[in-house]
Short mmCIF file of C-alpha atoms in Angstrom, two decimals:
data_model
loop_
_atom_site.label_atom_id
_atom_site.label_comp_id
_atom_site.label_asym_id
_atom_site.label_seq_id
_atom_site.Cartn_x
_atom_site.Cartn_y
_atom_site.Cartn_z
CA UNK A 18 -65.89 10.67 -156.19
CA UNK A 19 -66.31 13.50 -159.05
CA UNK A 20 -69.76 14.71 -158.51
CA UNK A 21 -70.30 13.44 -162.18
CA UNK A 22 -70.35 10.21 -161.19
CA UNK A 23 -72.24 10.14 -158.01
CA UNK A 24 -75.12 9.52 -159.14
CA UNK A 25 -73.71 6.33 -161.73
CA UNK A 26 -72.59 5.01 -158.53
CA UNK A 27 -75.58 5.19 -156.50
CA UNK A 28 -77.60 3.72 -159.59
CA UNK A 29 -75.01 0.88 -159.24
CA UNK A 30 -75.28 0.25 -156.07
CA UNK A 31 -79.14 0.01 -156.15
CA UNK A 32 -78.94 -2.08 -158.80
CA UNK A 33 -76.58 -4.73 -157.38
CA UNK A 34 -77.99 -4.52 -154.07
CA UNK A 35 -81.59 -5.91 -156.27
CA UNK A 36 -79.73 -8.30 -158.05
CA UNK A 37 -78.31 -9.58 -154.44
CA UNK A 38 -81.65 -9.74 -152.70
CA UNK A 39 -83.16 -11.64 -155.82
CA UNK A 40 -79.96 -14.12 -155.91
CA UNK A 41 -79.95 -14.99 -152.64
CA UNK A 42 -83.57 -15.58 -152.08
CA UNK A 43 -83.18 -18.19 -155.32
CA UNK A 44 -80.68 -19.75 -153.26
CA UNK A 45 -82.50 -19.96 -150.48
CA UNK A 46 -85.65 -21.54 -152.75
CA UNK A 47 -83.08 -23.94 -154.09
CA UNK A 48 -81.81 -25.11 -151.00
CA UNK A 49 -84.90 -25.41 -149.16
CA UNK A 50 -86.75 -26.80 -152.60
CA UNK A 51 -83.19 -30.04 -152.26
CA UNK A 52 -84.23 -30.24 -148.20
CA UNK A 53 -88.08 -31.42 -149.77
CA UNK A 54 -86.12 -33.80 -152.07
CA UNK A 55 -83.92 -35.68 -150.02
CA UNK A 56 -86.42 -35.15 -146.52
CA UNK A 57 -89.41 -36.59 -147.71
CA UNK A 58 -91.74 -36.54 -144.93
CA UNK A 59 -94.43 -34.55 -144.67
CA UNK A 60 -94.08 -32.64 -141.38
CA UNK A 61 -90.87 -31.71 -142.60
CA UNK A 62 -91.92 -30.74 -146.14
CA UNK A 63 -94.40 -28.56 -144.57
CA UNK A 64 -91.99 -26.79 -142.51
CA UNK A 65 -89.71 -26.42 -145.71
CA UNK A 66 -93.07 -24.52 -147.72
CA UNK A 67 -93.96 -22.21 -144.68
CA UNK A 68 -89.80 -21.34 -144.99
CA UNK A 69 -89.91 -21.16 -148.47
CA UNK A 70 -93.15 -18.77 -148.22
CA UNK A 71 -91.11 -16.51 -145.72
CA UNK A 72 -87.99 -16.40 -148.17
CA UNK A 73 -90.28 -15.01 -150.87
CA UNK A 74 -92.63 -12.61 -149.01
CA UNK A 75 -88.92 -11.28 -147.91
CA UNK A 76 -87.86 -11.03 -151.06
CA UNK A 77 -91.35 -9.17 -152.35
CA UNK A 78 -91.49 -7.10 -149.10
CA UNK A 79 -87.56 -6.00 -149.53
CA UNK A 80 -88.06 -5.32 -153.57
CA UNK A 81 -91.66 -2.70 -152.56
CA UNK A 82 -90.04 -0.84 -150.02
CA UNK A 83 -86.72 -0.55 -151.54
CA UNK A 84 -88.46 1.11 -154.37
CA UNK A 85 -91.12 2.71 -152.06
CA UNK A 86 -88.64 4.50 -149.34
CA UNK A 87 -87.81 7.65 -151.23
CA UNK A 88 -90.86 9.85 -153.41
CA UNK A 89 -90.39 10.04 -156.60
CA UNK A 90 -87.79 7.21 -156.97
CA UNK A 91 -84.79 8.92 -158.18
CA UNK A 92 -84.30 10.20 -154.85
CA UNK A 93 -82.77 7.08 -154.15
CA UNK A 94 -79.83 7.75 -155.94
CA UNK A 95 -79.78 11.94 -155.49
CA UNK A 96 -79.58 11.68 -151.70
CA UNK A 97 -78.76 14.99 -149.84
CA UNK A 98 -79.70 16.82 -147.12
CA UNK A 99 -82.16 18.57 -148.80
CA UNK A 100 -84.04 15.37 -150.54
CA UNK A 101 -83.75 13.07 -147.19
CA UNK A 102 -86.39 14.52 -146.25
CA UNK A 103 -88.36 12.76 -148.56
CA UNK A 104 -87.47 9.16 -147.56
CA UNK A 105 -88.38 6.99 -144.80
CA UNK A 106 -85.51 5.18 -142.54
CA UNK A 107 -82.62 4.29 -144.90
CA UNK A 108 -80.34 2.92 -141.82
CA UNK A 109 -83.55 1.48 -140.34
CA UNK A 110 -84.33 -0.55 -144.05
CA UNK A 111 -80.74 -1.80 -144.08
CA UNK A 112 -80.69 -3.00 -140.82
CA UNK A 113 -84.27 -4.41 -140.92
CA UNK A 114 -82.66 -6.52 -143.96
CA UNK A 115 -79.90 -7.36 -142.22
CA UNK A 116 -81.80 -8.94 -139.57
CA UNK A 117 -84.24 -11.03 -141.62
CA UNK A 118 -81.41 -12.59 -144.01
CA UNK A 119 -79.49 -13.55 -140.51
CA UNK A 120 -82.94 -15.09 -139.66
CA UNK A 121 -83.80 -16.91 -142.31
CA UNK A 122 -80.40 -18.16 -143.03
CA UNK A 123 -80.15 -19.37 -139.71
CA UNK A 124 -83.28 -21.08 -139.99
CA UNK A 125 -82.49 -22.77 -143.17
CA UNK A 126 -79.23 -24.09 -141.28
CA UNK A 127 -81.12 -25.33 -138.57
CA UNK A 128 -84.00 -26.89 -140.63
CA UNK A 129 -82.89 -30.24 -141.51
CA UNK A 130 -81.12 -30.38 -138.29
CA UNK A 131 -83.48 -32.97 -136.54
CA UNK A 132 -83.61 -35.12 -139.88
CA UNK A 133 -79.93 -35.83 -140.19
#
């Protein structure tokens, strides 16, 4: 990549990896917010809220300390040896990520398991 464009492409890449933490938490909402529909009992509607209240403090969680891992923010996108100094874990805050949206999509799978 022409060193031009680096940091276009980083930008980009922030910006869709937002727009995909966003998107699939408002899946997530909308598939738990159908379970609540369909399931109406109340154990199981309460289960579906305390899932629905881990999908979003994910998603606000994620959204801080994406913003919050590198001082000032640009050093998101102008990564180099030099400037990593000034930002937490990146492979750690991927991986964390990784792990919860395994989690909670497993659990969403599993949810309506005992009602069907």
């Amino acid at each position: 990549i022409p060193t031009s464009q680096y940091s276009l492409e980083s930008q980009s890449f922030i910006a869709a990896w937002i727009i995909q933490v966003w998107g699939t938490t408002f899946v997530r909402l909308s598939i738990l917010d159908f379970f609540a529909q369909v399931f109406r009992v109340s154990r199981f509607a309460l289960l579906v809220y305390i899932v629905e209240g881990l999908a979003i403090a994910y998603l606000v969680g994620y959204t801080i300390t994406f913003f919050a891992i590198c001082r000032p923010m640009r050093y998101n996108w102008e990564l180099s040896p030099q400037i990593a100094q000034h930002c937490g874990s990146l492979d750690l805050k991927f991986l964390l990520s990784s792990i919860f949206n395994l989690t909670l999509d497993c659990l969403i799978l599993v949810l309506p398991l005992p009602m069907l």
